[in-house]
PDB file of C-alpha atoms in Angstrom:
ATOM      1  CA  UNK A   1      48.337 -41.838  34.186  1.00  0.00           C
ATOM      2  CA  UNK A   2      45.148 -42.095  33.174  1.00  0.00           C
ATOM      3  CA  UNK A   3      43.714 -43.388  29.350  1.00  0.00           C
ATOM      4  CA  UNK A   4      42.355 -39.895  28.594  1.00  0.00           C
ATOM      5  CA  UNK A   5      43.472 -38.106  25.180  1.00  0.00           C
ATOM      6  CA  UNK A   6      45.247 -35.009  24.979  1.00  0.00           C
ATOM      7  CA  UNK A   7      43.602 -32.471  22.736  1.00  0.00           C
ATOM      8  CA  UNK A   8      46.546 -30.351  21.728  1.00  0.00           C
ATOM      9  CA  UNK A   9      46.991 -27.587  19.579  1.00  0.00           C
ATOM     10  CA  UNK A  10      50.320 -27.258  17.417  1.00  0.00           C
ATOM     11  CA  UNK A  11      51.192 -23.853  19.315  1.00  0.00           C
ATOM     12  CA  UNK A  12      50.876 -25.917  22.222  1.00  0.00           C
ATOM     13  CA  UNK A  13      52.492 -28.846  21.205  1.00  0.00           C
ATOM     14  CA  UNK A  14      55.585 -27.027  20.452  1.00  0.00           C
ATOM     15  CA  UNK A  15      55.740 -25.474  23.942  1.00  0.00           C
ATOM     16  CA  UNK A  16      55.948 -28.681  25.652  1.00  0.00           C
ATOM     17  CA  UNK A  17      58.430 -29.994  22.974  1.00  0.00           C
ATOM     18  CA  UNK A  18      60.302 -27.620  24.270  1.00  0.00           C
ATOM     19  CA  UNK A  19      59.730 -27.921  27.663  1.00  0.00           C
ATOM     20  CA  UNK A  20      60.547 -31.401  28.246  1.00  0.00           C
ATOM     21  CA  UNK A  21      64.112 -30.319  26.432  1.00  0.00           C
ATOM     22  CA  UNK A  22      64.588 -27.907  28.936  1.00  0.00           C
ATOM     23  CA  UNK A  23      63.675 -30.362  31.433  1.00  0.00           C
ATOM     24  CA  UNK A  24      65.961 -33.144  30.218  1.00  0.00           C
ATOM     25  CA  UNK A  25      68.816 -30.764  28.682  1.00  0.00           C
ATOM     26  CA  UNK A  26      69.043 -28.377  31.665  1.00  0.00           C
ATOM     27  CA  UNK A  27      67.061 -29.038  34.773  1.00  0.00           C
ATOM     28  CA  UNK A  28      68.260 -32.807  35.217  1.00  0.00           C
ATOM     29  CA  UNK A  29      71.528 -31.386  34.712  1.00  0.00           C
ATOM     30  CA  UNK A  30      71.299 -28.931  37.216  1.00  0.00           C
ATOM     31  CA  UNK A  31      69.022 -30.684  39.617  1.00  0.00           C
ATOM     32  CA  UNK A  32      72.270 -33.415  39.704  1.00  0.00           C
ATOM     33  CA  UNK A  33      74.569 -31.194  40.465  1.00  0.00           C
ATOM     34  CA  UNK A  34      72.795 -29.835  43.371  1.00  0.00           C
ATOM     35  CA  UNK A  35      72.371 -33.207  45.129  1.00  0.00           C
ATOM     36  CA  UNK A  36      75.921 -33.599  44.657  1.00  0.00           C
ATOM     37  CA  UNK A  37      76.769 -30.639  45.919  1.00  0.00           C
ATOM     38  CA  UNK A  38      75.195 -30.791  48.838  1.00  0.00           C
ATOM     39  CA  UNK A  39      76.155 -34.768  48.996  1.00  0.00           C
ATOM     40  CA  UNK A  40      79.789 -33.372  49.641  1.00  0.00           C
ATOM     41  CA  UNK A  41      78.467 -31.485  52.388  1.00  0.00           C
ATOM     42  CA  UNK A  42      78.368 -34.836  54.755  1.00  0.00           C
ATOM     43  CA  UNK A  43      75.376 -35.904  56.558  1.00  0.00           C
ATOM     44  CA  UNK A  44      72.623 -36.335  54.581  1.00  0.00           C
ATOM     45  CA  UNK A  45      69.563 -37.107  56.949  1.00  0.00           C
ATOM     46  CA  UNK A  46      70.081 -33.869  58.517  1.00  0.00           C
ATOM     47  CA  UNK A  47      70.969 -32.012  55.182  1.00  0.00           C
ATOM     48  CA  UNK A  48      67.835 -29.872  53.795  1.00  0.00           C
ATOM     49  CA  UNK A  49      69.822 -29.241  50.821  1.00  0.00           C
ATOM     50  CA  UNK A  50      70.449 -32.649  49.558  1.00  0.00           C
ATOM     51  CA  UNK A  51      66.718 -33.265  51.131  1.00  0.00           C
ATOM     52  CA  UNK A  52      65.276 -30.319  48.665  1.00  0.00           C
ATOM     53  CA  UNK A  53      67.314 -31.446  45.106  1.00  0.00           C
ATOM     54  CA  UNK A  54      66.073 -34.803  45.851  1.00  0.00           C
ATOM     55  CA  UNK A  55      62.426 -33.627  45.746  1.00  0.00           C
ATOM     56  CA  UNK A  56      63.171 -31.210  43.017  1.00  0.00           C
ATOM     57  CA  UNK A  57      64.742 -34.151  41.367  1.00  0.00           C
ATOM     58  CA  UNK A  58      61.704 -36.424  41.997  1.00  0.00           C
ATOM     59  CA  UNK A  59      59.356 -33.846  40.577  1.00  0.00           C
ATOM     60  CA  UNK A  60      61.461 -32.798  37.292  1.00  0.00           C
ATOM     61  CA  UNK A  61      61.594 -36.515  36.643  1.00  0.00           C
ATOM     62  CA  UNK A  62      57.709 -36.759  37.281  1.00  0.00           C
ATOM     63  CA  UNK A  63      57.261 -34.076  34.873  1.00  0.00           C
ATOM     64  CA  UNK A  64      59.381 -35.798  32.365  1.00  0.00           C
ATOM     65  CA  UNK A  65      56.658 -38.820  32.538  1.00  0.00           C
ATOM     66  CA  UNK A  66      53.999 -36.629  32.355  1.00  0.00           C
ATOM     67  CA  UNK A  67      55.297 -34.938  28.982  1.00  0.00           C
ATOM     68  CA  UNK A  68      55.922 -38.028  27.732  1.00  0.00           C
ATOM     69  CA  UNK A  69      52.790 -39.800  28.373  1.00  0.00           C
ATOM     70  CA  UNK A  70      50.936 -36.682  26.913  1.00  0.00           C
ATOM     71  CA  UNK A  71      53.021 -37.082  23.558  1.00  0.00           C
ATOM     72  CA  UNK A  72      51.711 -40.732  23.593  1.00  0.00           C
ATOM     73  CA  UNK A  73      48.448 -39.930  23.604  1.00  0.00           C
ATOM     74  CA  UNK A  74      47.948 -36.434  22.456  1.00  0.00           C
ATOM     75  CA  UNK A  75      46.038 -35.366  19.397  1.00  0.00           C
ATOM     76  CA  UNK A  76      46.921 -32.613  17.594  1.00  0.00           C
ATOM     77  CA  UNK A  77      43.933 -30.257  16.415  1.00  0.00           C
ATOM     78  CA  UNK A  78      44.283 -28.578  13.498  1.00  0.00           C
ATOM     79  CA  UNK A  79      40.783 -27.071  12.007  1.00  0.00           C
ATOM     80  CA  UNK A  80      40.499 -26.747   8.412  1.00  0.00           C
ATOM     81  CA  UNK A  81      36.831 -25.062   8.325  1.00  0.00           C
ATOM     82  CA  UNK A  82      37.926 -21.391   9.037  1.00  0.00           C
ATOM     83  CA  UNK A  83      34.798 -20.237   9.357  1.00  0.00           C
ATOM     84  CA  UNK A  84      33.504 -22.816  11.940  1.00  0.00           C
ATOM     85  CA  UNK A  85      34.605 -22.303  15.656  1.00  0.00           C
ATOM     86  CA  UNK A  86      36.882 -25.587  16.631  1.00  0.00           C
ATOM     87  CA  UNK A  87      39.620 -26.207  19.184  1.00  0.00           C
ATOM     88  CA  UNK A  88      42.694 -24.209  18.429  1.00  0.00           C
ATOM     89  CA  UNK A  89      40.593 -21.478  16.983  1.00  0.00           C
ATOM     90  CA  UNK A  90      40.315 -17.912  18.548  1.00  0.00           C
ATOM     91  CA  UNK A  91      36.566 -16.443  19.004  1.00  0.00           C
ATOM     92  CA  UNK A  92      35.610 -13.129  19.384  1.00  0.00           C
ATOM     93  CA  UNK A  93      32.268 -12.937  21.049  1.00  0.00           C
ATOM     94  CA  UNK A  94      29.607 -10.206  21.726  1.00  0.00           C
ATOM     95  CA  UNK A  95      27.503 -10.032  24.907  1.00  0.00           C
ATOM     96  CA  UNK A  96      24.924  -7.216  25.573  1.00  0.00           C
ATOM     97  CA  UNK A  97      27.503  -5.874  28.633  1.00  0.00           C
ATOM     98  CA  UNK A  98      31.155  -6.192  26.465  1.00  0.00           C
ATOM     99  CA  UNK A  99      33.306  -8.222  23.510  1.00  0.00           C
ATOM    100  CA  UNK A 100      35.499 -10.624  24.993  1.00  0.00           C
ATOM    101  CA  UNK A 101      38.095 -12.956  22.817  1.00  0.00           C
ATOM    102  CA  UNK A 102      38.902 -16.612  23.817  1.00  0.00           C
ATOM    103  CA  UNK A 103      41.051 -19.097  22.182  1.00  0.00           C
ATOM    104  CA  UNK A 104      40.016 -22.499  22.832  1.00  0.00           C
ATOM    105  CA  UNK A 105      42.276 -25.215  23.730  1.00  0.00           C
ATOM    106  CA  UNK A 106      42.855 -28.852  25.053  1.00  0.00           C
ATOM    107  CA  UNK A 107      42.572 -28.823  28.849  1.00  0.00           C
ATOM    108  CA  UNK A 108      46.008 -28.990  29.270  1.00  0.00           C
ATOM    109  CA  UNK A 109      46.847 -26.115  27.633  1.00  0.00           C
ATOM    110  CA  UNK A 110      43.703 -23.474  29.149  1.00  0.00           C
ATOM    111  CA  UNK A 111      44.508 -20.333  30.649  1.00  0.00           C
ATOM    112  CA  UNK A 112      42.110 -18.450  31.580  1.00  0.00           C
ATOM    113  CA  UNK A 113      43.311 -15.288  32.566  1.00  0.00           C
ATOM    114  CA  UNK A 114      44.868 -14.935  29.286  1.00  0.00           C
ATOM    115  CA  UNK A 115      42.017 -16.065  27.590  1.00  0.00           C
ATOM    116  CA  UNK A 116      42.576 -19.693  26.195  1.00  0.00           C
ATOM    117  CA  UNK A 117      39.995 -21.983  28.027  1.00  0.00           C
ATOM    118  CA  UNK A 118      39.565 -25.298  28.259  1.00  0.00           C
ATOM    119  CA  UNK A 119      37.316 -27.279  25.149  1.00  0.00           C
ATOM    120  CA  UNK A 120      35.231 -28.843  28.041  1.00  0.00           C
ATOM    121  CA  UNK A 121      34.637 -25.362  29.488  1.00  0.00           C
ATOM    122  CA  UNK A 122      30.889 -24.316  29.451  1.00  0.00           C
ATOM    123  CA  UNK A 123      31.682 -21.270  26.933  1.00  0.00           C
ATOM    124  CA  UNK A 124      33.720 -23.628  25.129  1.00  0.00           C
ATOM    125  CA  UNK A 125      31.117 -26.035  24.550  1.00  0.00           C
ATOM    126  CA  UNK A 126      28.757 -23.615  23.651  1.00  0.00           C
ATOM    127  CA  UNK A 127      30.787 -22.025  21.268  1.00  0.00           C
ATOM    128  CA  UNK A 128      32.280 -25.376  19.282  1.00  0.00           C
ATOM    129  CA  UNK A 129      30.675 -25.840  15.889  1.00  0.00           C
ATOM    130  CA  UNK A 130      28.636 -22.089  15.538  1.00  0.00           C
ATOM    131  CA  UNK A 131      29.217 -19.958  13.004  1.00  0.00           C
ATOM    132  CA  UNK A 132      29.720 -16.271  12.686  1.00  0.00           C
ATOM    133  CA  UNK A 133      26.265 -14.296  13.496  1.00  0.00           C
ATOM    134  CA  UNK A 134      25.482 -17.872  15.539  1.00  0.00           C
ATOM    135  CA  UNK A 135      24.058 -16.945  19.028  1.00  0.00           C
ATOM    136  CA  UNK A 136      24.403 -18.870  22.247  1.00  0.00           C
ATOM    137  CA  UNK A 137      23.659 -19.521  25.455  1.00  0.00           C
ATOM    138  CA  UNK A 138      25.936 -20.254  28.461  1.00  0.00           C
ATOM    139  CA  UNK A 139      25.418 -20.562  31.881  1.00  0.00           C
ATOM    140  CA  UNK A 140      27.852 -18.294  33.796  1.00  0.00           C
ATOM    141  CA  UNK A 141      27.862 -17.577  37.934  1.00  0.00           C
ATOM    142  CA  UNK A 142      25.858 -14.751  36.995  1.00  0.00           C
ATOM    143  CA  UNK A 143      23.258 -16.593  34.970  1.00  0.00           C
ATOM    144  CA  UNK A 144      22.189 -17.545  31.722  1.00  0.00           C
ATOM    145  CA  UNK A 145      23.925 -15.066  29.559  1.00  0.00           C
ATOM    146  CA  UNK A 146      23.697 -14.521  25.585  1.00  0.00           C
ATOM    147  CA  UNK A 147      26.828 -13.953  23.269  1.00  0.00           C
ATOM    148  CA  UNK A 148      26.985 -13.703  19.779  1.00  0.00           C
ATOM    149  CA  UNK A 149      29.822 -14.759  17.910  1.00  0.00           C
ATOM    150  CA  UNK A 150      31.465 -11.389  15.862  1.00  0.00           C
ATOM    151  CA  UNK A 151      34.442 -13.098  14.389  1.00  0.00           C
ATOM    152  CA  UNK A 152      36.505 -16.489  14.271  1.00  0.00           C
ATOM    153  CA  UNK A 153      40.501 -16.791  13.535  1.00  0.00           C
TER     154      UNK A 153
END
């Protein structure tokens, strides 16, 4: 674990609410009765069943830390300023090639393909603190690039 803080938003807070429930409601459940299960099955050095729930086991339960540890020392982000671009807020941005629209989010919450990207990300930290009309700069594989931000929600 490391001393880091977890920039959340409340969307995303809420999804890992609920997934460490499911983790400790269902999958601890489950992943029990598997290695018991297969515990009935006799012996267990030569048993890849028992040998699988116990690493399935191990890694629900490591999850379960990891949830917890980033409700210690998350931070939710809520943004007041609607009108300046901040963590949790969704940006639509103009380049001279296309209009792309990127939420951005805490690290632990970026997805890129479906466009929420990390705070730290270069477009990310371009974008933070600009305005509507505000232009900027980012360095992309491709280059320097220039986008102009169209809208913010």
């Amino acid at each position: 674990m490391s001393n880091d803080q977890y920039l959340l938003t409340p969307g995303g807070l809420e999804k890992l609410k609920e997934e460490l429930h499911q983790l400790k409601t269902v999958r601890r459940k489950e992943v029990a009765g598997r290695i018991e299960t297969a515990k009935a099955l006799g012996d267990l050095s030569e048993n890849a069943e028992y040998q699988e729930a116990k690493e399935e086991s191990a890694w629900v339960e490591g999850r379960i830390l990891e949830l917890s540890d980033m409700f210690a020392r998350g931070i939710v982000i809520e943004g007041t300023d609607l009108d300046i671009v901040s963590i949790g807020r969704t940006v639509t941005v103009k380049s001279k090639d296309s209009e792309r629209v990127f939420t951005i989010v805490g690290a632990n919450e970026a997805d890129p393909l479906h466009g929420r990207i990390s705070s730290g990300s270069p477009m990310a930290t371009a974008l933070l603190g600009k305005h509507v009309d505000d232009e900027v700069e980012v360095k992309t594989p491709g280059g320097l690039q220039q986008f102009k931000v169209v809208r913010i929600e």
